[in-house]
Coordinates of C-alpha atoms in Angstrom, one line a residue:
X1 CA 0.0 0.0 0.0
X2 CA 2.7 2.4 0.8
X3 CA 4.5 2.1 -2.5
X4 CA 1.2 2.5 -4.1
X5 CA 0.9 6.0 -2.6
X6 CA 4.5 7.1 -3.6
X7 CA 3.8 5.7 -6.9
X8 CA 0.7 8.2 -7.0
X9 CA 2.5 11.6 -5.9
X10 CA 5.1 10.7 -8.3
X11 CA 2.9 10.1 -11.1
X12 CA 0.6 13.0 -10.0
X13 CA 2.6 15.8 -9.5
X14 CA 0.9 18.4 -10.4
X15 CA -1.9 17.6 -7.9
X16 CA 0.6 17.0 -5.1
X17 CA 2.2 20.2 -5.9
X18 CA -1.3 21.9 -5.9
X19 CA -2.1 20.0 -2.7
X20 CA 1.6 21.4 -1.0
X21 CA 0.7 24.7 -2.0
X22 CA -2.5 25.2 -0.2
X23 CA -1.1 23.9 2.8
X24 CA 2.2 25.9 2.7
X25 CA 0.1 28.8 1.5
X26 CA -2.2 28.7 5.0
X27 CA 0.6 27.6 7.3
X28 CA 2.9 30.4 5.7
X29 CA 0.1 33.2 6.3
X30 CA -1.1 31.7 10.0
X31 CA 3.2 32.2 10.7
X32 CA 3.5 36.0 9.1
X33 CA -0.1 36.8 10.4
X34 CA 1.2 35.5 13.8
X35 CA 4.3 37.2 14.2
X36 CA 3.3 40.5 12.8
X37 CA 0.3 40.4 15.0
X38 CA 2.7 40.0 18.2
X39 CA 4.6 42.2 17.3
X40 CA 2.7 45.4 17.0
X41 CA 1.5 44.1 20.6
X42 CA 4.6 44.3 21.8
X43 CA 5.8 47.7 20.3
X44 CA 2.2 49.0 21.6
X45 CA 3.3 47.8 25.1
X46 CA 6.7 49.0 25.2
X47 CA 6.8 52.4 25.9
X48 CA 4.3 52.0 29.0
X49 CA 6.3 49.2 29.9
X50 CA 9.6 50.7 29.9
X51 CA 8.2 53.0 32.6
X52 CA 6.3 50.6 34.3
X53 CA 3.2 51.8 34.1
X54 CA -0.2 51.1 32.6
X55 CA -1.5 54.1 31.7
X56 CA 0.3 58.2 31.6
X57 CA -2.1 60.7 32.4
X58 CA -1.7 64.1 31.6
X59 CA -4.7 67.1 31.9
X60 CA -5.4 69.3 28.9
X61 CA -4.9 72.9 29.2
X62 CA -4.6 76.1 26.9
X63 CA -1.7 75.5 24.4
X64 CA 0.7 79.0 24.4
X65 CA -0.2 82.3 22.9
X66 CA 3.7 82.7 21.3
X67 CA 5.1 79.4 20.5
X68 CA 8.4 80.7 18.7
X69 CA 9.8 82.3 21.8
X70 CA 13.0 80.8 23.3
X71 CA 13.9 78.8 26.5
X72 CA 11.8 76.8 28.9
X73 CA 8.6 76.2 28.5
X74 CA 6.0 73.1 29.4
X75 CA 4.6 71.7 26.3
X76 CA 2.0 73.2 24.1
X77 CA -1.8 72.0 25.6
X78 CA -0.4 70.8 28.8
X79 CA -1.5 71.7 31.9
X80 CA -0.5 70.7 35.8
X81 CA -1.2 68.6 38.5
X82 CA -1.4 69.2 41.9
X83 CA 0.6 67.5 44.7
X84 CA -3.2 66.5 46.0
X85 CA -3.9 65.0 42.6
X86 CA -1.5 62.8 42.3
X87 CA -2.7 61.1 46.0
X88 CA -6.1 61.0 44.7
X89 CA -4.8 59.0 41.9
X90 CA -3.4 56.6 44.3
X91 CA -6.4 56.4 46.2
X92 CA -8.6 55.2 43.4
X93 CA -9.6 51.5 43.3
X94 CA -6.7 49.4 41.4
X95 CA -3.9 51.8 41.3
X96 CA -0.9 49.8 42.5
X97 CA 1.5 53.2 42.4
X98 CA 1.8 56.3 40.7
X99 CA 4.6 58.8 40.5
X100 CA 4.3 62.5 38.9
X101 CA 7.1 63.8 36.5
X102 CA 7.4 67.3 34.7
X103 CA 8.1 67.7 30.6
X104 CA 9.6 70.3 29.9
X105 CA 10.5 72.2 26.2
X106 CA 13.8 74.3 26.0
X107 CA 13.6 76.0 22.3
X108 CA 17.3 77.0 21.6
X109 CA 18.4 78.8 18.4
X110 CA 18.9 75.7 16.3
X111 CA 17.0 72.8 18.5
X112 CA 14.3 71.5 21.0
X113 CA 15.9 70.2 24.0
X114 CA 13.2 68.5 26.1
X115 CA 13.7 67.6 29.3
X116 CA 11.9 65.7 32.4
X117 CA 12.0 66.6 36.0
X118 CA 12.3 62.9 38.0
X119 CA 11.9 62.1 41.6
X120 CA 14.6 60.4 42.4
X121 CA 13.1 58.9 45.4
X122 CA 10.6 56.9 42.8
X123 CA 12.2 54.0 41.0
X124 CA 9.3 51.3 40.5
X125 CA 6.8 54.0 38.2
X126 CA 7.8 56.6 36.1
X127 CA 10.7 58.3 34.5
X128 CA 13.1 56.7 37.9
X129 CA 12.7 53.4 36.7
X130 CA 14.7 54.7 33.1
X131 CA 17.3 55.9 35.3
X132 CA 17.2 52.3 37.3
X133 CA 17.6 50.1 34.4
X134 CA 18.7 52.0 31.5
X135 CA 21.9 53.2 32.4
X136 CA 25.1 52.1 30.3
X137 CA 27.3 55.1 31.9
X138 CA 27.6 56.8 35.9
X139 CA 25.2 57.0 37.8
X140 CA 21.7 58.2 38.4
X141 CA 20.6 60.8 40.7
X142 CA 19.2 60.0 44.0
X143 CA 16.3 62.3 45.8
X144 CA 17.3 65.7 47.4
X145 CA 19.9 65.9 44.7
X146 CA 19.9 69.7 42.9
X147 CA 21.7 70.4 39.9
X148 CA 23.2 67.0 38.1
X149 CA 21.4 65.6 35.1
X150 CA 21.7 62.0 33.2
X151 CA 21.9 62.5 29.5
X152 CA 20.3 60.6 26.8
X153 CA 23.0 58.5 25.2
X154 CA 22.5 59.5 21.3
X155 CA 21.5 63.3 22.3
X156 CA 25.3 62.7 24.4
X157 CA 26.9 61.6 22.0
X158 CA 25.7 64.0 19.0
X159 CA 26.6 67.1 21.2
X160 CA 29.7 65.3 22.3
X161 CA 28.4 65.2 26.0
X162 CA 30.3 62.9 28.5
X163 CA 30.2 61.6 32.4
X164 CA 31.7 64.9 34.0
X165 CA 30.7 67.3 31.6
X166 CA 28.7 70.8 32.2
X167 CA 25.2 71.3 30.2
X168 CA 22.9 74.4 30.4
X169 CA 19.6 74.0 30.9
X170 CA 17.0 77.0 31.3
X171 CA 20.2 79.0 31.8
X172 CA 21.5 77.2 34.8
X173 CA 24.5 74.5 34.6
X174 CA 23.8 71.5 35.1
X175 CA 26.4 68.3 35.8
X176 CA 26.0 64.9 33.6
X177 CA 26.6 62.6 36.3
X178 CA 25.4 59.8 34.0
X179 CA 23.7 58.3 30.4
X180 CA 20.9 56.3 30.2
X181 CA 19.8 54.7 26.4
X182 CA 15.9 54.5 26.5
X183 CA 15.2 51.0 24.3
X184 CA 14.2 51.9 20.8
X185 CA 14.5 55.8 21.2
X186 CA 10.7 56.3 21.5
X187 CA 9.6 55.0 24.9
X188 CA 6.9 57.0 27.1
X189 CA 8.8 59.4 29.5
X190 CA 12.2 59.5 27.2
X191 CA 13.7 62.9 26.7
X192 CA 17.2 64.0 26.4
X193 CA 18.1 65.5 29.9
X194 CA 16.5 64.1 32.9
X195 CA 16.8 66.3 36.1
X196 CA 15.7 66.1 39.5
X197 CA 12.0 67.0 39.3
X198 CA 13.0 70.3 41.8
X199 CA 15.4 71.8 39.5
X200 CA 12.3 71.3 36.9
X201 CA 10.2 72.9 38.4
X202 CA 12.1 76.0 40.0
X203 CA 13.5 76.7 35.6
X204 CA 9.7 76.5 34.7
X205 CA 8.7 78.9 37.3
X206 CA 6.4 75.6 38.6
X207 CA 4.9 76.0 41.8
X208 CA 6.2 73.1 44.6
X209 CA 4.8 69.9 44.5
X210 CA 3.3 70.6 40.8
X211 CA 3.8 68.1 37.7
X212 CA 2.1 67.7 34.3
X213 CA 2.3 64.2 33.9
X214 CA 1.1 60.8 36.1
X215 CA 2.1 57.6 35.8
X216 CA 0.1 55.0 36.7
X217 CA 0.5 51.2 37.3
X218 CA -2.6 49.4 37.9
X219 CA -3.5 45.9 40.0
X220 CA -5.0 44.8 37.0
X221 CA -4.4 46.3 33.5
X222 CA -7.6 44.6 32.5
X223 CA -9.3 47.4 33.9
X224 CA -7.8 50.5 32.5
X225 CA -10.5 51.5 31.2
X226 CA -12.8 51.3 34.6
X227 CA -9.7 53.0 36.3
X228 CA -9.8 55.8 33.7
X229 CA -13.3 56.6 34.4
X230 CA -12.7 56.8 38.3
X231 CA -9.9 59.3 37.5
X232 CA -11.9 61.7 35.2
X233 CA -14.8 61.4 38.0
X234 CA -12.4 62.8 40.4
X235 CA -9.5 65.1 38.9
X236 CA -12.1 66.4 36.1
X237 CA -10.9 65.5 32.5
X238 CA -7.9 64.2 32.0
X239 CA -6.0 62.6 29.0
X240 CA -4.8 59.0 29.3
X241 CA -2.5 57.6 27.3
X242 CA -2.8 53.5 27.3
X243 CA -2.1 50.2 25.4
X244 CA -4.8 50.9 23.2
X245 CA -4.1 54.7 22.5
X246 CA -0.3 53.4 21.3
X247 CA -1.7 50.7 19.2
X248 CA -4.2 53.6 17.2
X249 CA -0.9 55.2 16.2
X250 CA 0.0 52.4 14.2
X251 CA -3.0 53.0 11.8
X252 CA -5.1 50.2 10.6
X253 CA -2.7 47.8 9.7
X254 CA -1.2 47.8 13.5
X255 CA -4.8 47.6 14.6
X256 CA -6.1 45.1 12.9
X257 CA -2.8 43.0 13.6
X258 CA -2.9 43.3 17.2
X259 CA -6.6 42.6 18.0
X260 CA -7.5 40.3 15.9
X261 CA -4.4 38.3 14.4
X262 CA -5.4 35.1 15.9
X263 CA -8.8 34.9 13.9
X264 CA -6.7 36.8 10.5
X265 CA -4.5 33.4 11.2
X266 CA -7.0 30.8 11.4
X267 CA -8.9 32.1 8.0
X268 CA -5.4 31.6 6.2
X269 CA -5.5 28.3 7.3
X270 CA -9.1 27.9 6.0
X271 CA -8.3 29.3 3.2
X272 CA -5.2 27.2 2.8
X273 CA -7.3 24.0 3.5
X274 CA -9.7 24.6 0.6
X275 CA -7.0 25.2 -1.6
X276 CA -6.1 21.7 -0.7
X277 CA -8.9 20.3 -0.8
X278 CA -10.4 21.4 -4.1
X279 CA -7.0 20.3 -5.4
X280 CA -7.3 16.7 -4.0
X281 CA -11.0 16.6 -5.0
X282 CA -9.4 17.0 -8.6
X283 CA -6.7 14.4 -7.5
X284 CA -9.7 11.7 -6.6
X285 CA -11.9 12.6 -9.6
X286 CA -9.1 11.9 -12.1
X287 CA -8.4 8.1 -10.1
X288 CA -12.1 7.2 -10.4
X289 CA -11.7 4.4 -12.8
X290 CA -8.9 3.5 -10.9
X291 CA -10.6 3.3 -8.0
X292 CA -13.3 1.6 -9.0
X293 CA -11.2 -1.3 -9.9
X294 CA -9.3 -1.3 -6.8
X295 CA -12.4 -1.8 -5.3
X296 CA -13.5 -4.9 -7.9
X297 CA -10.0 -6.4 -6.9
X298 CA -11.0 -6.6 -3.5
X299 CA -9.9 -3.4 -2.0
X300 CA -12.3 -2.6 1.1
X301 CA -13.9 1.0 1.8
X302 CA -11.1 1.3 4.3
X303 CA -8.4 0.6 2.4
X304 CA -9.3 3.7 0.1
X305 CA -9.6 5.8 2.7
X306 CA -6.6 4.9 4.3
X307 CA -4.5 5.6 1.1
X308 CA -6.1 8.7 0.3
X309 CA -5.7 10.0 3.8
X310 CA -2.0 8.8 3.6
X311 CA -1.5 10.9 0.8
X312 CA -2.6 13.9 1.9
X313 CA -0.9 13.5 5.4
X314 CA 2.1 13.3 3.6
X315 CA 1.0 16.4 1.3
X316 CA 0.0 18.1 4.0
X317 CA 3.6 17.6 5.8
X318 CA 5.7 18.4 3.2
X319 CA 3.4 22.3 2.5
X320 CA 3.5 22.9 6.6
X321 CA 7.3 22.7 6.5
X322 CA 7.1 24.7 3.0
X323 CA 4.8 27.4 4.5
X324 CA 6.7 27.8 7.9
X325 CA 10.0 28.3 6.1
X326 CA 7.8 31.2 3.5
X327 CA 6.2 32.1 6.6
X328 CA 9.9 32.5 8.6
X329 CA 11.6 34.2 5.7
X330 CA 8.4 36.9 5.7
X331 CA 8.8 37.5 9.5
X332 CA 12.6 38.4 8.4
X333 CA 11.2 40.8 6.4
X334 CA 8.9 42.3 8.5
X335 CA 11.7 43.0 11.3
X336 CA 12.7 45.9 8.8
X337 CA 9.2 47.7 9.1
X338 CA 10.1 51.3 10.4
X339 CA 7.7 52.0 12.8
X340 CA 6.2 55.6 13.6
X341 CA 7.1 57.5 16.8
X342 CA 4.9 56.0 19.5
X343 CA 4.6 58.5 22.2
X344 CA 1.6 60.4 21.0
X345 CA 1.9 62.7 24.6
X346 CA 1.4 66.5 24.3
X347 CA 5.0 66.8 25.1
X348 CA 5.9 65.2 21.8
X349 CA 3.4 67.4 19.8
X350 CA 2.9 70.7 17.8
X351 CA 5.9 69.1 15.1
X352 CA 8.6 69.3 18.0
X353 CA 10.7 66.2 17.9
X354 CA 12.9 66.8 20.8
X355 CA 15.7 64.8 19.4
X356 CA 18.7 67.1 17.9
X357 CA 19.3 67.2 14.0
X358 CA 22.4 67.8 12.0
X359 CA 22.4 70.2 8.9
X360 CA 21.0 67.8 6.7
X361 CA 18.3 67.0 8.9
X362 CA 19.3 63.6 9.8
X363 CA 18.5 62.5 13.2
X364 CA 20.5 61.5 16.3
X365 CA 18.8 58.0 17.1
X366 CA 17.7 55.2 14.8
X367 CA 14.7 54.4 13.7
X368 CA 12.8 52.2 15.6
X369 CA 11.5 48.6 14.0
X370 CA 8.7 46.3 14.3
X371 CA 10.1 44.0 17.3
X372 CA 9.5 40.6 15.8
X373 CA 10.1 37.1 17.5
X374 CA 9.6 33.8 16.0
X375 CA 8.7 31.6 19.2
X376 CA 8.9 27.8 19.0
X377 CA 4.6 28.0 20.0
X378 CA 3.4 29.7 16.8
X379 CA 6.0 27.5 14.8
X380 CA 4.1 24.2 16.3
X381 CA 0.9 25.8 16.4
X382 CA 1.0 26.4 12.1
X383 CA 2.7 23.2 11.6
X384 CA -0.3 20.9 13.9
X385 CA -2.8 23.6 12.5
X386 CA -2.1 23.2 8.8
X387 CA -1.4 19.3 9.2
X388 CA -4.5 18.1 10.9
X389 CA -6.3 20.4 8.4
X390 CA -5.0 18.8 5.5
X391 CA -5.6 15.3 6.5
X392 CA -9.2 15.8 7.5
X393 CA -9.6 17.7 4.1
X394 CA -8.5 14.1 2.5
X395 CA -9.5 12.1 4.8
X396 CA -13.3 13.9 4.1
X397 CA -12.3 13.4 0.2
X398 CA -11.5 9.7 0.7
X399 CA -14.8 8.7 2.3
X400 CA -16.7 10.5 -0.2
X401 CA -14.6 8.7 -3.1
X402 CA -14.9 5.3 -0.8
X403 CA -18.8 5.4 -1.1
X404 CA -19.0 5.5 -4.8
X405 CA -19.7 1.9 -5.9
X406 CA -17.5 0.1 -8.3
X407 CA -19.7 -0.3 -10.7
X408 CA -20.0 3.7 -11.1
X409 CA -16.2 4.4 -11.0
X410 CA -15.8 2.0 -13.7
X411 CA -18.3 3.3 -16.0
X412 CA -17.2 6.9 -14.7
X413 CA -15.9 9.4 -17.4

């Protein structure tokens, strides 16, 4: 029986290679559908993530009257907090911590500078957990510190800045104690000078205890949206950048990709499996004479169905490990996908990059890419998914060749 089945892919190859394509086609899409879908997930989660928090909060407010004039300034739209708002955000119901920063804008004569004020005494939420795990250089400062700053590590090393070296800031001198490189360049809270939040203040003309942004971590991130509710019920309206908000700057593509990949995965599959199967309904059609005398030999219903189904296991095989390899080489492909800046805060508004250029207008820190794993799971889920789909497709093909009596595939056309 099993030379027979060689003996028919052999002498049916275009079939079989109609059968392998259908399969490698589904398996290829579920594996590209897959990974791209994970990954705009995980670029949508990592700037939040890279501050710990779940949501950053930050309360609309008139934007400024002259935006061309020089020096420091808090962003366009944004307006502050009070020191009793940020403990009535850690009041509400499934707020795990908070922390409060302050974003500054310094317009110079040939770039934005921005800047954040951190508490150095905060190091779970916020801006202070950058300056725990992202530094490659010094130190970070600790609270009750005045005048040091940590420098971002491409903005340092485009203005040639160094551990030890003197930077001016609002018009006051400022020591870079150490440099910190935010993952990806475009994380929630990144800037190019962090400073201890008093010095922010006191160069904005702030008030004590003040900030403009909140950063939240929540008990359960399940219920942002409940949480986000509670706050605008009790600080009035405020503006809450989330999981979902980061994933809406990513158009429809990252949308659709990160809500509903898992269903876009199992139609390719589907669709690959009717591929399949129409082309081994084709494959059975041509052997119906053949068939029929296999059958007036003495095969049995079962025997037909087992070599039928045999084939397109081993059709189905051979177009899963086609399709993951297509399906691998894609995700290769899609690693190169630029993706566009995902901090869509106020302080990052009105056209204002905050990163330095040089004359030809190139910028200081690379372009961030579609983060894009290819996990051992999704491999073994396209390869069981396209498999199993194959053979029941054949196995559904054989019994309905197996019924047809002799008699009928001998006389059949």
């Amino acid at each position: 029986m099993n030379s027979y089945v060689w003996a028919q892919l052999r002498s049916r190859r275009r079939r079989s290679v109609a059968v392998v394509a259908g399969v490698a086609f589904g398996a290829a899409l579920y594996v590209a559908i897959s990974i791209l879908g994970a990954g705009f997930q995980t670029a949508s989660r990592a700037p939040l993530e890279s501050v710990g928090a779940d949501l950053v909060l930050t309360r609309p407010g008139a934007a400024a009257e002259n935006s061309s004039v020089r020096g420091i300034r808090t962003p366009d739209g944004l307006a502050t907090f009070a020191d009793d708002d940020l403990k009535t955000v850690e009041g509400v119901d499934r707020v795990d911590g908070a922390s409060g920063a302050v974003q500054l804008w310094e317009f110079g004569a040939r770039e934005t500078v921005t800047i954040v004020g951190v508490d150095g005494a905060e190091r779970a939420v916020g801006p202070g957990k950058l300056l725990r795990d992202d530094m490659t250089e010094g130190r970070a400062f600790s609270a009750g510190e005045r005048g040091i700053a940590v420098a971002d590590l491409h903005y340092a090393r485009f203005y040639d800045l160094q551990v030890g070296s003197t930077a001016t800031i609002g018009g006051r001198k400022f020591e870079i104690v150490g440099i910190l490189e935010v993952a990806n360049g475009s994380q929630a809270a990144s800037a190019n000078m962090f400073i201890p939040i008093d010095d922010a203040r006191e160069i904005a003309g702030m008030a004590p205890g003040t900030v403009n942004q909140i950063h939240v971590k929540l008990s359960d991130a399940s219920q942002t949206d409940a949480v986000v509710a509670a706050l605008n019920g009790k600080l009035g309206q405020v503006s809450a950048i989330t999981e979902d908000s980061m994933v809406q700057v990513f158009g429809a593509v990252g949308r659709i990709s990160a809500k509903f990949s898992a269903i876009a995965a199992a139609i390719a599959v589907l669709g690959g499996v009717m591929l399949s199967w129409l082309a081994l309904q084709g494959m059975v059609n041509e052997r119906s004479r053949e068939i029929g005398l296999l059958k007036a030999v003495g095969w049995r219903r079962r025997d037909v169905v087992r070599v039928i189904s045999l084939e397109a296991l081993v059709l189905s095989v051979v177009g899963a490990v086609v399709g993951i390899a297509l399906g691998t080489a894609v995700a290769g492909l899609l690693a190169d996908i630029p993706l566009p800046a995902t901090q869509p805060l106020p302080m990052q508004g009105a056209g204002h990059s905050g990163m330095p250029t040089d004359d030809a207008g190139a910028t200081a820190s690379d372009v961030p890419t579609l983060p894009v794993r290819i996990d051992a799971l999704t491999l073994l889920a396209a390869s069981a998914a396209s498999i199993i789909a194959g053979t029941v497709a054949g196995w559904a093909t054989a019994h309905r060749a197996a019924k047809i009596k002799a008699a009928h595939n001998l006389t059949a056309l």
